[in-house]
Structure formats: structure tokens, C-alpha cells
PDB file of C-alpha atoms in Angstrom:
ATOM      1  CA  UNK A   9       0.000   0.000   0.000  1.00 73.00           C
ATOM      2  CA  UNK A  10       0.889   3.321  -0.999  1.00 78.00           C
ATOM      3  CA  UNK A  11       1.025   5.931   1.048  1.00 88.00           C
ATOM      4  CA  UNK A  12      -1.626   9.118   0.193  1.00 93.00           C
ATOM      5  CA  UNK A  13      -0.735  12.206  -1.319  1.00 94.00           C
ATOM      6  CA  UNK A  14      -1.637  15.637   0.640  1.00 96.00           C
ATOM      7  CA  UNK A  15      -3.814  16.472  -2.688  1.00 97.00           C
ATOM      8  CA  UNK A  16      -5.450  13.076  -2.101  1.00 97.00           C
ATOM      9  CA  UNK A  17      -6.295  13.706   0.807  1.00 98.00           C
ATOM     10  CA  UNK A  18      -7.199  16.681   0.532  1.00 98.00           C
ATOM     11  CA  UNK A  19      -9.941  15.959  -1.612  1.00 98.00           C
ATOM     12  CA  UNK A  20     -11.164  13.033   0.567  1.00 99.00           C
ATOM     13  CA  UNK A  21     -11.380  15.537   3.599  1.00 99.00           C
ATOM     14  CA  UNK A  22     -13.347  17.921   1.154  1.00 98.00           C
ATOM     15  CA  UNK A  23     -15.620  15.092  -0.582  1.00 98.00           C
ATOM     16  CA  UNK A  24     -16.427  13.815   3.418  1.00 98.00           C
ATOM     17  CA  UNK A  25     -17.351  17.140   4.721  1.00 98.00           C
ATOM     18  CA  UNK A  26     -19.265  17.785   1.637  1.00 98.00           C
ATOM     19  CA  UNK A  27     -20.800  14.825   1.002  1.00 98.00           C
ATOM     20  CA  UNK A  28     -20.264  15.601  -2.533  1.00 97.00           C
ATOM     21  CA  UNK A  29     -17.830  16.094  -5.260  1.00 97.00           C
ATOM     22  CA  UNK A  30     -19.180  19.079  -7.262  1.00 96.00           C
ATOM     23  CA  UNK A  31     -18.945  21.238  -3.397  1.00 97.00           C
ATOM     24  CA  UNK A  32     -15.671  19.795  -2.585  1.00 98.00           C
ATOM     25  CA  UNK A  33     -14.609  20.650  -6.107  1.00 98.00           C
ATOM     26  CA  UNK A  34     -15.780  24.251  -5.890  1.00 98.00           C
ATOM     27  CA  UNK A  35     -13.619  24.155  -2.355  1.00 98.00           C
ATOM     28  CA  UNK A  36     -10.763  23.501  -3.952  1.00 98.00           C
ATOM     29  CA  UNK A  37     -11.091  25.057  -7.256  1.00 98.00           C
ATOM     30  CA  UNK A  38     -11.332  21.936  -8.955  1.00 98.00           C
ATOM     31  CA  UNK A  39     -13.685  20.272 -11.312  1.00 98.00           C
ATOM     32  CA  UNK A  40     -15.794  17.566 -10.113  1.00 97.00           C
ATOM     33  CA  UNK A  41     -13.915  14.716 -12.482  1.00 97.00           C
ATOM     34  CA  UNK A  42     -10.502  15.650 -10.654  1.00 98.00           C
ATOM     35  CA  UNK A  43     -11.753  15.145  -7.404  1.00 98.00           C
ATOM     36  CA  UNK A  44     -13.740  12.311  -8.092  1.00 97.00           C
ATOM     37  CA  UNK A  45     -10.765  10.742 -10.004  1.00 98.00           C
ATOM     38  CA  UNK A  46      -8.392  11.426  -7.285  1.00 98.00           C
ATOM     39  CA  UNK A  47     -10.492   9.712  -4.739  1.00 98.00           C
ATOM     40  CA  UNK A  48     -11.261   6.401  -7.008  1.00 97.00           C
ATOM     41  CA  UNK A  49      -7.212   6.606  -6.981  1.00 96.00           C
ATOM     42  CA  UNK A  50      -6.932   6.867  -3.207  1.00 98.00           C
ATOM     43  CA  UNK A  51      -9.543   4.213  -2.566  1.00 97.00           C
ATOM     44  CA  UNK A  52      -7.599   1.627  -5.034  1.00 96.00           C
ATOM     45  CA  UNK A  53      -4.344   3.007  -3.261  1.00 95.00           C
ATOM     46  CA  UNK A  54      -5.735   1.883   0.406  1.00 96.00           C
ATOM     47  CA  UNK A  55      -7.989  -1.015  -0.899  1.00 96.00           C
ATOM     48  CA  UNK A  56     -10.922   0.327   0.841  1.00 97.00           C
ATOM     49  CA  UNK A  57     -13.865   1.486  -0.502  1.00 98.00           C
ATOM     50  CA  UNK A  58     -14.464   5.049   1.560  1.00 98.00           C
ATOM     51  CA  UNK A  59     -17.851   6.664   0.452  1.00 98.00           C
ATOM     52  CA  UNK A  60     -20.981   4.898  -0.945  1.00 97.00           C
ATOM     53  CA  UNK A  61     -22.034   6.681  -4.418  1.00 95.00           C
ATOM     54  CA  UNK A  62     -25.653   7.817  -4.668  1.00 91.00           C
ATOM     55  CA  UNK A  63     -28.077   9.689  -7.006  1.00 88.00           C
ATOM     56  CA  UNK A  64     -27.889  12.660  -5.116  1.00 87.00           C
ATOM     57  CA  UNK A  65     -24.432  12.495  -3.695  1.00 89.00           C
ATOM     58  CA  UNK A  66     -22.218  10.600  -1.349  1.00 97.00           C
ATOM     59  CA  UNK A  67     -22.336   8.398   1.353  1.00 97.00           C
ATOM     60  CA  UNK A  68     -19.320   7.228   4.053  1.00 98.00           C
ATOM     61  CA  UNK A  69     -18.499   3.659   4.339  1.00 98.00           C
ATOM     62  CA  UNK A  70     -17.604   2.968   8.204  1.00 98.00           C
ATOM     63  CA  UNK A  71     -13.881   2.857   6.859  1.00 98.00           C
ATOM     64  CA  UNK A  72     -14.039   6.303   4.927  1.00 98.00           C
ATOM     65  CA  UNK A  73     -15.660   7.699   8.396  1.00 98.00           C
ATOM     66  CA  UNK A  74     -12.979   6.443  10.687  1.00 98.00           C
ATOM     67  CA  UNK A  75      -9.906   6.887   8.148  1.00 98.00           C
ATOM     68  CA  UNK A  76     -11.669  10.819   7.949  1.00 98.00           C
ATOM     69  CA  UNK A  77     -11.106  11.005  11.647  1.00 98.00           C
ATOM     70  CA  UNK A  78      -7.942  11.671  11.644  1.00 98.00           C
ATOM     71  CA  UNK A  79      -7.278  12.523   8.273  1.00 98.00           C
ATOM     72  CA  UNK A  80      -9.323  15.381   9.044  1.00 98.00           C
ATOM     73  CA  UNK A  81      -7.790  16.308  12.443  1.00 98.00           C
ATOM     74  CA  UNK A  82      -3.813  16.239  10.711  1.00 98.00           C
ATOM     75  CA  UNK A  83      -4.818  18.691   7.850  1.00 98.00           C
ATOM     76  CA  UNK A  84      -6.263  20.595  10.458  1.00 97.00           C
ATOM     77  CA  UNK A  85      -2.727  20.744  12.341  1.00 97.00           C
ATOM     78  CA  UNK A  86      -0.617  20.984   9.112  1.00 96.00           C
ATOM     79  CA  UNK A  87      -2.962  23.747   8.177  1.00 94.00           C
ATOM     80  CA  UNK A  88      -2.449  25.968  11.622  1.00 94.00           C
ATOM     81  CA  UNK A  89       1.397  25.043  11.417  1.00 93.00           C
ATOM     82  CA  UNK A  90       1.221  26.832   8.035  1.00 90.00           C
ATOM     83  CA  UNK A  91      -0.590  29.658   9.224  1.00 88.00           C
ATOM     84  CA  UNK A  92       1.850  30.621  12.472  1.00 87.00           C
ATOM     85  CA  UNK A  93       4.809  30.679  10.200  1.00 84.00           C
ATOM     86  CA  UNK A  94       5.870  34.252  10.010  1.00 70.00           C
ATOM     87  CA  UNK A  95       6.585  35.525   5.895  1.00 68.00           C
ATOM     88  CA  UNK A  96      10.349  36.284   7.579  1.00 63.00           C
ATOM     89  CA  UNK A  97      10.669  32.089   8.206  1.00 55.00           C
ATOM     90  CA  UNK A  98       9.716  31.952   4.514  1.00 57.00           C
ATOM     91  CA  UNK A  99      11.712  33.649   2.704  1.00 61.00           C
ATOM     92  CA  UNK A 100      14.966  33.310   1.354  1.00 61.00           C
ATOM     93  CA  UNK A 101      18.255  33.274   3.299  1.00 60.00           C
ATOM     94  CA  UNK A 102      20.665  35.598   1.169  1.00 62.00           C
ATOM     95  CA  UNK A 103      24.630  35.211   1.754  1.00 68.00           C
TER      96      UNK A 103
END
């Protein structure tokens, strides 16, 4: 097994909040296909199937809501670690 992508799982987080691909798309300025795509990817990656597909949307498997747990939780800590940096940390060093 693989191990995810941060786009991947990215666009689970945003497909599991959503329950849908065309809102998680528009979250991430994305069309629908990527996301969808991406997902199909990270499901074969894990060997898990993570959301039920319906008419009018999506659906979490008991797998996609417990692997969301704490997917969701880590973006949300790589996200704030991102945000405290400082622009001084990011820029370049010149010698």
C-alpha cells in the first residue's frame, strides 16, 4: 500500500465534509472529475472502498468515516502550522 498524497487527501477531507464532489470541487477550485478521479485513486491506493455513491451524492463507508477522523484532524494541524509561520521564516536566506 501506498502511502496518500496531501492532494489526495485533501480531496477526501473535502468530498467527506461535503458529502459531494461538485462542493468539494468548488472548495478547492477543482472540477468535479478531478476530485472524483483522485479519490477512485486513493480508494484503489488503500484497498478500501471510503464513500458509498448515490443519485444525489455521497455516502461514508464505516472505513471512509474512521480513516476521515484523523485525516481530518492532521490537515487541520498541518494547516495551523502553516498559518503561524511568520513571511520572515519563509523567505529566502541571502549570503
Amino acid at each position: 500500500m501506498r502511502t496518500p498524497n496531501l492532494n489526495a487527501l485533501r480531496m477526501f477531507d473535502a468530498a467527506a465534509r461535503h458529502l459531494n464532489f461538485r462542493l468539494a470541487a468548488e472548495e478547492l477550485n477543482l472540477t468535479q472529475g478531478a476530485v472524483a478521479q483522485q479519490v477512485r485513486r486513493l480508494e484503489a491506493d488503500l484497498g478500501q472502498v471510503l464513500f458509498h455513491r448515490k443519485a444525489r451524492g455521497l455516502a461514508l463507508t464505516e472505513t471512509g468515516e474512521s480513516y476521515h477522523r484523523p485525516i481530518f484532524r492532521a490537515l487541520a494541524i498541518i494547516d495551523d502550522a502553516t498559518g503561524k509561520l511568520r513571511p520572515e521564516t519563509l523567505s529566502l536566506i541571502h549570503i
